[in-house]
Amino acid sequence: MILEQIATGGCQSYLVGCDDSSSAALIDPEISKIDHYLALAARDGLRIRYLIDTHTHADHFSATRELARRLAVPVVMHRSSAAPFVDLRIGDGEMLLIGQLRLRVIYTPGHTSDSMCLHIDRHLFTGDTLLIGGTGRTDLPSGDPEALHDSLFRRILTLDPETRVLPAHDYKGRQQSTIGKELATNPRLQARDRATFVDLMQNLNLSMPTHVTEALRTNMSGGKSVAQLLAEAAAKVPFMALEELRARVQAAALGEPGDDELIVLDVRERDAYEGGHIPRARLLPRGQLELRVNQELPDPTRRILVCCELGQVSTLAAATLHEMGFAHVVALDGGMKAWRVAGYPLNSGAQS
């Protein structure tokens, strides 16, 4: 068996492959690591056949849907998952065949209602059901401490004590444990009585994960995160450096030969624009872009540079203009905040 563990901050993903058939499954992939997963599979001579989420994640953005689009392979989740993009819904005791390997599902609700663990050759991919030195929390949507108690003590903790525990998260740099070690040392597993365990889980007082609302929305619906939208937009347009634009602005101010065809388009709101903008920049707030573009930018062949405060809204706006037929649009790398910090020239007041 080929096993690659990929860490992304506190998240853990796994590429599991069969030596004989060169087929593989990718478990709990994270959106920022797509190219890394594909490179690993290519390096090991593996073809990914299944993309698996052990549950609906609340603390990172799943890459299963995007990878499924690229690779034309199924997204796999437990049959209780509400995600509409799941291609293959699997139940307790069922298996996925990965060449000569058999990946068996153990349904383990508690952290979420769709949580499952995956058992193969004395390896247990536990998702967030069992962590190293902890367990999944039960205070997020569909969490249930009583169900988690049953999933732990009646299901996975009855496996061979030498079974390797491979969780979906660890924030202390640990890679694996065993069932036996967790039974002996995991503080939450010492509360084996159901009522004691439930009381413990209900009084953890944990902080909410970063981006929890956005992560749940995208992972449950198949929608896109803000970071994904920005990455897709950035792939569609080129950028101009602050120094390059400053040189063009200075040349224009001195009456030197320059790029008179370049339109600097400021897509911030009016008060931000009037507080300080690049000389000769035009104002067209992002919220009005599609409605006013024909009036403000009648010539789609003109070169357009789009700027905003931090460089993110302008990237989205530039990509929108590109999709609307403006072939020579670029975004300012860094935004107006970086322009001000650099001490570059500003005009203030209303658009002349």
Short mmCIF file of C-alpha atoms in Angstrom, two decimals:
data_model
loop_
_atom_site.label_atom_id
_atom_site.label_comp_id
_atom_site.label_asym_id
_atom_site.label_seq_id
_atom_site.Cartn_x
_atom_site.Cartn_y
_atom_site.Cartn_z
CA MET A 1 0.00 0.00 0.00
CA ILE A 2 1.20 3.50 -0.86
CA LEU A 3 0.31 6.08 1.79
CA GLU A 4 1.07 9.79 1.58
CA GLN A 5 0.06 12.14 4.41
CA ILE A 6 -0.24 15.81 3.45
CA ALA A 7 -0.45 18.49 6.15
CA THR A 8 -2.01 21.90 5.54
CA GLY A 9 -1.76 23.86 8.75
CA GLY A 10 -3.73 21.67 11.16
CA CYS A 11 -5.51 19.74 8.38
CA GLN A 12 -4.40 16.29 7.26
CA SER A 13 -5.15 14.70 3.89
CA TYR A 14 -4.22 11.22 2.70
CA LEU A 15 -3.39 9.71 -0.67
CA VAL A 16 -3.89 5.94 -0.46
CA GLY A 17 -2.77 3.83 -3.40
CA CYS A 18 -2.44 0.24 -4.55
CA ASP A 19 1.06 -0.74 -5.72
CA ASP A 20 -0.22 -3.39 -8.12
CA SER A 21 -2.92 -1.44 -9.93
CA SER A 22 -1.60 2.13 -9.47
CA SER A 23 -5.10 3.24 -8.49
CA ALA A 24 -5.67 5.52 -5.51
CA ALA A 25 -8.13 7.39 -3.32
CA LEU A 26 -7.67 10.87 -1.92
CA ILE A 27 -9.15 11.42 1.55
CA ASP A 28 -10.17 14.82 2.96
CA PRO A 29 -8.38 17.00 0.37
CA GLU A 30 -8.05 20.74 1.06
CA ILE A 31 -8.57 23.31 -1.69
CA SER A 32 -5.16 25.02 -1.46
CA LYS A 33 -3.27 21.75 -2.04
CA ILE A 34 -4.80 20.65 -5.34
CA ASP A 35 -1.60 20.97 -7.37
CA HIS A 36 0.35 19.23 -4.60
CA TYR A 37 -2.00 16.23 -4.61
CA LEU A 38 -1.80 15.91 -8.36
CA ALA A 39 2.00 16.16 -8.28
CA LEU A 40 2.22 13.46 -5.60
CA ALA A 41 -0.03 11.13 -7.56
CA ALA A 42 2.05 11.68 -10.70
CA ARG A 43 5.29 11.12 -8.81
CA ASP A 44 4.03 7.82 -7.39
CA GLY A 45 2.51 6.76 -10.71
CA LEU A 46 -1.01 6.73 -9.25
CA ARG A 47 -4.36 7.48 -10.84
CA ILE A 48 -6.88 8.90 -8.39
CA ARG A 49 -10.15 6.93 -8.63
CA TYR A 50 -12.09 8.30 -5.64
CA LEU A 51 -12.27 11.65 -3.85
CA ILE A 52 -13.51 11.14 -0.30
CA ASP A 53 -14.66 13.49 2.45
CA THR A 54 -15.04 11.74 5.79
CA HIS A 55 -17.64 14.36 6.79
CA THR A 56 -18.83 17.88 6.08
CA HIS A 57 -15.87 19.99 7.16
CA ALA A 58 -16.36 23.23 9.09
CA ASP A 59 -12.75 24.38 9.39
CA HIS A 60 -11.36 24.11 5.87
CA PHE A 61 -12.54 24.13 2.27
CA SER A 62 -12.84 20.74 0.62
CA ALA A 63 -11.18 20.19 -2.75
CA THR A 64 -13.29 17.19 -3.72
CA ARG A 65 -15.66 19.00 -6.08
CA GLU A 66 -12.93 20.89 -7.95
CA LEU A 67 -10.78 17.76 -8.26
CA ALA A 68 -13.80 15.79 -9.48
CA ARG A 69 -14.30 18.38 -12.19
CA ARG A 70 -10.67 18.13 -13.27
CA LEU A 71 -10.26 14.37 -13.02
CA ALA A 72 -13.77 13.15 -13.90
CA VAL A 73 -13.89 10.84 -10.88
CA PRO A 74 -16.61 10.52 -8.21
CA VAL A 75 -16.93 12.43 -4.95
CA VAL A 76 -17.65 9.97 -2.14
CA MET A 77 -19.35 10.74 1.18
CA HIS A 78 -21.58 8.91 3.64
CA ARG A 79 -25.16 8.51 2.45
CA SER A 80 -26.42 10.90 5.14
CA SER A 81 -24.47 13.82 3.64
CA ALA A 82 -26.66 16.65 2.37
CA ALA A 83 -24.11 17.84 -0.21
CA PRO A 84 -25.80 17.81 -3.64
CA PHE A 85 -22.58 17.25 -5.58
CA VAL A 86 -21.79 13.83 -4.06
CA ASP A 87 -21.62 11.19 -6.81
CA LEU A 88 -21.28 8.06 -4.71
CA ARG A 89 -23.05 7.77 -1.35
CA ILE A 90 -21.77 4.93 0.78
CA GLY A 91 -23.02 3.26 3.96
CA ASP A 92 -21.78 1.45 7.04
CA GLY A 93 -19.91 -1.77 6.27
CA GLU A 94 -19.66 -1.04 2.56
CA MET A 95 -16.32 -0.90 0.77
CA LEU A 96 -14.50 0.90 -1.98
CA LEU A 97 -12.17 -1.23 -4.10
CA ILE A 98 -8.85 0.44 -4.84
CA GLY A 99 -7.06 -2.16 -6.89
CA GLN A 100 -6.25 -4.93 -4.42
CA LEU A 101 -7.11 -2.74 -1.42
CA ARG A 102 -10.44 -2.73 0.40
CA LEU A 103 -11.43 0.54 2.07
CA ARG A 104 -14.27 -0.23 4.52
CA VAL A 105 -16.69 2.37 5.87
CA ILE A 106 -17.49 2.60 9.57
CA TYR A 107 -20.36 5.01 10.16
CA THR A 108 -19.43 7.20 13.15
CA PRO A 109 -21.93 10.06 13.67
CA GLY A 110 -21.33 12.49 16.50
CA HIS A 111 -18.97 15.19 15.30
CA THR A 112 -21.40 15.56 12.40
CA SER A 113 -24.33 13.39 11.36
CA ASP A 114 -22.48 12.30 8.20
CA SER A 115 -19.15 11.38 9.80
CA MET A 116 -17.49 8.13 8.82
CA CYS A 117 -14.15 6.45 9.38
CA LEU A 118 -12.32 4.40 6.76
CA HIS A 119 -10.55 1.16 7.69
CA ILE A 120 -7.88 -0.48 5.57
CA ASP A 121 -5.07 -2.88 6.50
CA ARG A 122 -4.89 -1.89 10.19
CA HIS A 123 -5.03 1.79 9.27
CA LEU A 124 -8.02 3.87 10.36
CA PHE A 125 -8.71 7.23 8.75
CA THR A 126 -10.79 8.78 11.51
CA GLY A 127 -11.80 12.14 10.05
CA ASP A 128 -12.75 14.26 13.06
CA THR A 129 -14.32 11.41 15.03
CA LEU A 130 -11.11 10.53 16.87
CA LEU A 131 -8.15 12.91 17.02
CA ILE A 132 -4.73 12.43 18.60
CA GLY A 133 -5.29 13.33 22.23
CA GLY A 134 -8.85 14.47 21.56
CA THR A 135 -12.07 13.93 19.65
CA GLY A 136 -14.15 15.94 17.23
CA ARG A 137 -16.28 18.64 18.81
CA THR A 138 -20.05 18.22 18.94
CA ASP A 139 -21.24 21.83 19.16
CA LEU A 140 -21.34 22.51 15.40
CA PRO A 141 -24.39 21.86 13.17
CA SER A 142 -25.58 18.20 13.40
CA GLY A 143 -23.16 17.43 16.25
CA ASP A 144 -24.37 14.98 18.91
CA PRO A 145 -22.26 13.99 21.96
CA GLU A 146 -24.32 10.87 22.68
CA ALA A 147 -23.88 9.63 19.12
CA LEU A 148 -20.14 10.37 19.34
CA HIS A 149 -19.88 8.31 22.53
CA ASP A 150 -21.44 5.33 20.77
CA SER A 151 -19.30 5.78 17.67
CA LEU A 152 -16.16 5.80 19.77
CA PHE A 153 -16.75 3.21 22.45
CA ARG A 154 -19.00 0.80 20.55
CA ARG A 155 -17.34 1.04 17.15
CA ILE A 156 -13.83 2.22 16.44
CA LEU A 157 -12.26 1.78 19.89
CA THR A 158 -13.09 -1.93 19.71
CA LEU A 159 -10.65 -2.38 16.83
CA ASP A 160 -7.23 -3.97 17.28
CA PRO A 161 -5.22 -1.74 19.67
CA GLU A 162 -2.37 -1.70 17.13
CA THR A 163 -4.59 -0.07 14.48
CA ARG A 164 -2.99 3.17 13.34
CA VAL A 165 -5.10 6.29 13.89
CA LEU A 166 -4.83 8.81 11.04
CA PRO A 167 -7.04 11.85 11.80
CA ALA A 168 -8.17 14.68 9.55
CA HIS A 169 -6.70 17.27 11.91
CA ASP A 170 -3.83 17.76 14.29
CA TYR A 171 -2.57 21.19 15.34
CA LYS A 172 0.55 20.03 17.17
CA GLY A 173 2.46 18.47 14.28
CA ARG A 174 1.64 14.87 15.21
CA GLN A 175 1.01 12.51 12.31
CA GLN A 176 -0.44 9.33 13.76
CA SER A 177 -1.26 7.33 16.86
CA THR A 178 -2.84 3.95 17.64
CA ILE A 179 -6.16 2.84 19.10
CA GLY A 180 -4.34 1.44 22.12
CA LYS A 181 -2.40 4.62 22.76
CA GLU A 182 -5.50 6.77 22.51
CA LEU A 183 -7.43 4.53 24.91
CA ALA A 184 -4.59 4.84 27.39
CA THR A 185 -3.71 8.52 27.08
CA ASN A 186 -6.47 10.51 25.35
CA PRO A 187 -8.06 12.67 28.09
CA ARG A 188 -11.53 12.61 26.52
CA LEU A 189 -11.56 8.84 26.34
CA GLN A 190 -11.07 8.49 30.06
CA ALA A 191 -14.69 9.61 30.52
CA ARG A 192 -16.08 6.27 29.36
CA ASP A 193 -19.43 6.53 31.07
CA ARG A 194 -21.94 7.99 28.61
CA ALA A 195 -23.30 10.70 30.92
CA THR A 196 -19.82 11.79 31.98
CA PHE A 197 -18.65 11.91 28.38
CA VAL A 198 -21.69 13.92 27.26
CA ASP A 199 -21.22 16.39 30.10
CA LEU A 200 -17.56 16.79 29.16
CA MET A 201 -18.37 17.44 25.50
CA GLN A 202 -21.11 19.94 26.34
CA ASN A 203 -18.77 22.04 28.47
CA LEU A 204 -15.63 22.33 26.34
CA ASN A 205 -16.28 26.04 25.59
CA LEU A 206 -14.24 25.94 22.38
CA SER A 207 -13.82 28.92 20.09
CA MET A 208 -15.43 28.73 16.67
CA PRO A 209 -13.22 27.71 13.72
CA THR A 210 -12.10 30.49 11.41
CA HIS A 211 -14.43 30.89 8.41
CA VAL A 212 -16.86 28.33 9.89
CA THR A 213 -19.92 29.81 8.16
CA GLU A 214 -18.18 30.04 4.80
CA ALA A 215 -16.68 26.55 5.10
CA LEU A 216 -20.01 24.95 5.95
CA ARG A 217 -21.74 26.84 3.14
CA THR A 218 -19.25 25.79 0.48
CA ASN A 219 -18.75 22.23 1.70
CA MET A 220 -22.49 21.56 2.04
CA SER A 221 -23.58 23.23 -1.19
CA GLY A 222 -20.63 22.89 -3.53
CA GLY A 223 -20.38 26.67 -3.76
CA LYS A 224 -17.14 28.60 -3.92
CA SER A 225 -15.17 30.32 -1.18
CA VAL A 226 -13.98 33.91 -1.50
CA ALA A 227 -10.40 32.66 -1.81
CA GLN A 228 -11.40 30.35 -4.65
CA LEU A 229 -13.21 33.14 -6.48
CA LEU A 230 -10.14 35.37 -6.11
CA ALA A 231 -7.80 32.64 -7.33
CA GLU A 232 -9.97 31.99 -10.38
CA ALA A 233 -10.15 35.71 -11.13
CA ALA A 234 -6.39 36.13 -10.74
CA ALA A 235 -5.83 33.37 -13.28
CA LYS A 236 -7.77 35.31 -15.91
CA VAL A 237 -5.96 38.67 -15.84
CA PRO A 238 -2.40 40.00 -15.69
CA PHE A 239 -1.21 42.50 -13.07
CA MET A 240 0.81 45.72 -13.11
CA ALA A 241 3.37 46.54 -10.42
CA LEU A 242 3.03 49.73 -8.37
CA GLU A 243 6.38 50.98 -9.63
CA GLU A 244 5.37 50.50 -13.26
CA LEU A 245 2.17 52.46 -12.82
CA ARG A 246 3.97 55.21 -10.91
CA ALA A 247 6.43 55.61 -13.80
CA ARG A 248 3.54 55.95 -16.23
CA VAL A 249 1.77 58.49 -14.01
CA GLN A 250 4.95 60.55 -13.62
CA ALA A 251 5.61 60.48 -17.36
CA ALA A 252 2.11 61.75 -18.03
CA ALA A 253 2.49 64.52 -15.43
CA LEU A 254 5.70 65.71 -17.09
CA GLY A 255 4.17 65.60 -20.55
CA GLU A 256 6.62 62.93 -21.64
CA PRO A 257 5.70 60.35 -24.26
CA GLY A 258 3.80 57.65 -22.47
CA ASP A 259 0.88 55.32 -22.57
CA ASP A 260 -1.97 57.75 -23.17
CA GLU A 261 -4.27 54.86 -23.97
CA LEU A 262 -4.17 53.45 -20.41
CA ILE A 263 -7.33 54.09 -18.39
CA VAL A 264 -6.90 53.84 -14.62
CA LEU A 265 -10.24 52.67 -13.25
CA ASP A 266 -10.81 53.06 -9.49
CA VAL A 267 -13.57 50.68 -8.35
CA ARG A 268 -13.80 51.85 -4.72
CA GLU A 269 -16.75 53.80 -3.34
CA ARG A 270 -16.95 57.56 -3.95
CA ASP A 271 -15.83 58.67 -0.47
CA ALA A 272 -12.70 56.50 -0.65
CA TYR A 273 -11.93 57.79 -4.13
CA GLU A 274 -12.34 61.43 -3.13
CA GLY A 275 -10.14 60.89 -0.09
CA GLY A 276 -7.21 60.08 -2.35
CA HIS A 277 -6.80 58.50 -5.77
CA ILE A 278 -4.20 57.94 -8.46
CA PRO A 279 -3.86 61.00 -10.71
CA ARG A 280 -6.17 60.82 -13.75
CA ALA A 281 -8.00 57.77 -12.35
CA ARG A 282 -11.67 57.40 -13.23
CA LEU A 283 -14.25 56.40 -10.64
CA LEU A 284 -16.57 53.47 -11.33
CA PRO A 285 -17.60 51.66 -8.10
CA ARG A 286 -17.55 47.88 -8.31
CA GLY A 287 -21.22 47.65 -7.42
CA GLN A 288 -22.12 49.67 -10.53
CA LEU A 289 -19.60 48.15 -12.92
CA GLU A 290 -21.87 45.94 -15.00
CA LEU A 291 -24.63 48.55 -15.14
CA ARG A 292 -22.46 51.47 -16.25
CA VAL A 293 -19.67 49.80 -18.20
CA ASN A 294 -21.14 50.55 -21.64
CA GLN A 295 -21.52 54.22 -20.76
CA GLU A 296 -18.15 54.65 -19.08
CA LEU A 297 -16.01 52.35 -21.23
CA PRO A 298 -17.45 52.37 -24.75
CA ASP A 299 -14.22 51.17 -26.41
CA PRO A 300 -13.41 47.54 -25.51
CA THR A 301 -9.99 47.81 -27.18
CA ARG A 302 -8.62 50.36 -24.68
CA ARG A 303 -6.06 49.29 -22.09
CA ILE A 304 -7.59 49.43 -18.62
CA LEU A 305 -5.92 49.15 -15.22
CA VAL A 306 -8.28 48.45 -12.32
CA CYS A 307 -7.43 49.43 -8.74
CA CYS A 308 -9.12 49.17 -5.35
CA GLU A 309 -8.07 49.46 -1.70
CA LEU A 310 -6.36 46.08 -1.16
CA GLY A 311 -6.16 44.56 -4.63
CA GLN A 312 -8.89 41.95 -4.18
CA VAL A 313 -12.00 43.74 -5.44
CA SER A 314 -10.01 45.05 -8.39
CA THR A 315 -8.95 41.51 -9.29
CA LEU A 316 -12.60 40.42 -9.36
CA ALA A 317 -13.57 43.53 -11.33
CA ALA A 318 -10.78 43.02 -13.86
CA ALA A 319 -11.85 39.41 -14.39
CA THR A 320 -15.45 40.57 -14.90
CA LEU A 321 -14.33 43.10 -17.51
CA HIS A 322 -12.29 40.41 -19.23
CA GLU A 323 -15.35 38.16 -19.39
CA MET A 324 -17.36 41.08 -20.83
CA GLY A 325 -14.96 41.44 -23.74
CA PHE A 326 -12.28 43.88 -22.54
CA ALA A 327 -9.20 42.04 -23.77
CA HIS A 328 -6.60 44.51 -22.47
CA VAL A 329 -7.48 44.79 -18.79
CA VAL A 330 -5.01 44.43 -15.92
CA ALA A 331 -5.26 44.77 -12.13
CA LEU A 332 -2.97 46.80 -9.88
CA ASP A 333 -0.83 44.54 -7.73
CA GLY A 334 -1.12 45.70 -4.12
CA GLY A 335 -3.95 48.22 -4.26
CA MET A 336 -4.29 51.76 -3.01
CA LYS A 337 -3.13 50.94 0.49
CA ALA A 338 0.25 49.86 -0.85
CA TRP A 339 0.30 52.90 -3.17
CA ARG A 340 -0.13 55.23 -0.17
CA VAL A 341 2.44 53.39 1.95
CA ALA A 342 4.95 53.76 -0.89
CA GLY A 343 4.36 57.52 -0.88
CA TYR A 344 3.28 57.64 -4.50
CA PRO A 345 1.33 60.66 -5.85
CA LEU A 346 -2.34 61.13 -4.98
CA ASN A 347 -5.06 63.50 -5.99
CA SER A 348 -8.07 64.19 -3.79
CA GLY A 349 -11.57 65.46 -4.39
CA ALA A 350 -14.23 64.64 -6.95
CA GLN A 351 -13.51 63.28 -10.39
CA SER A 352 -12.67 66.08 -12.79
#
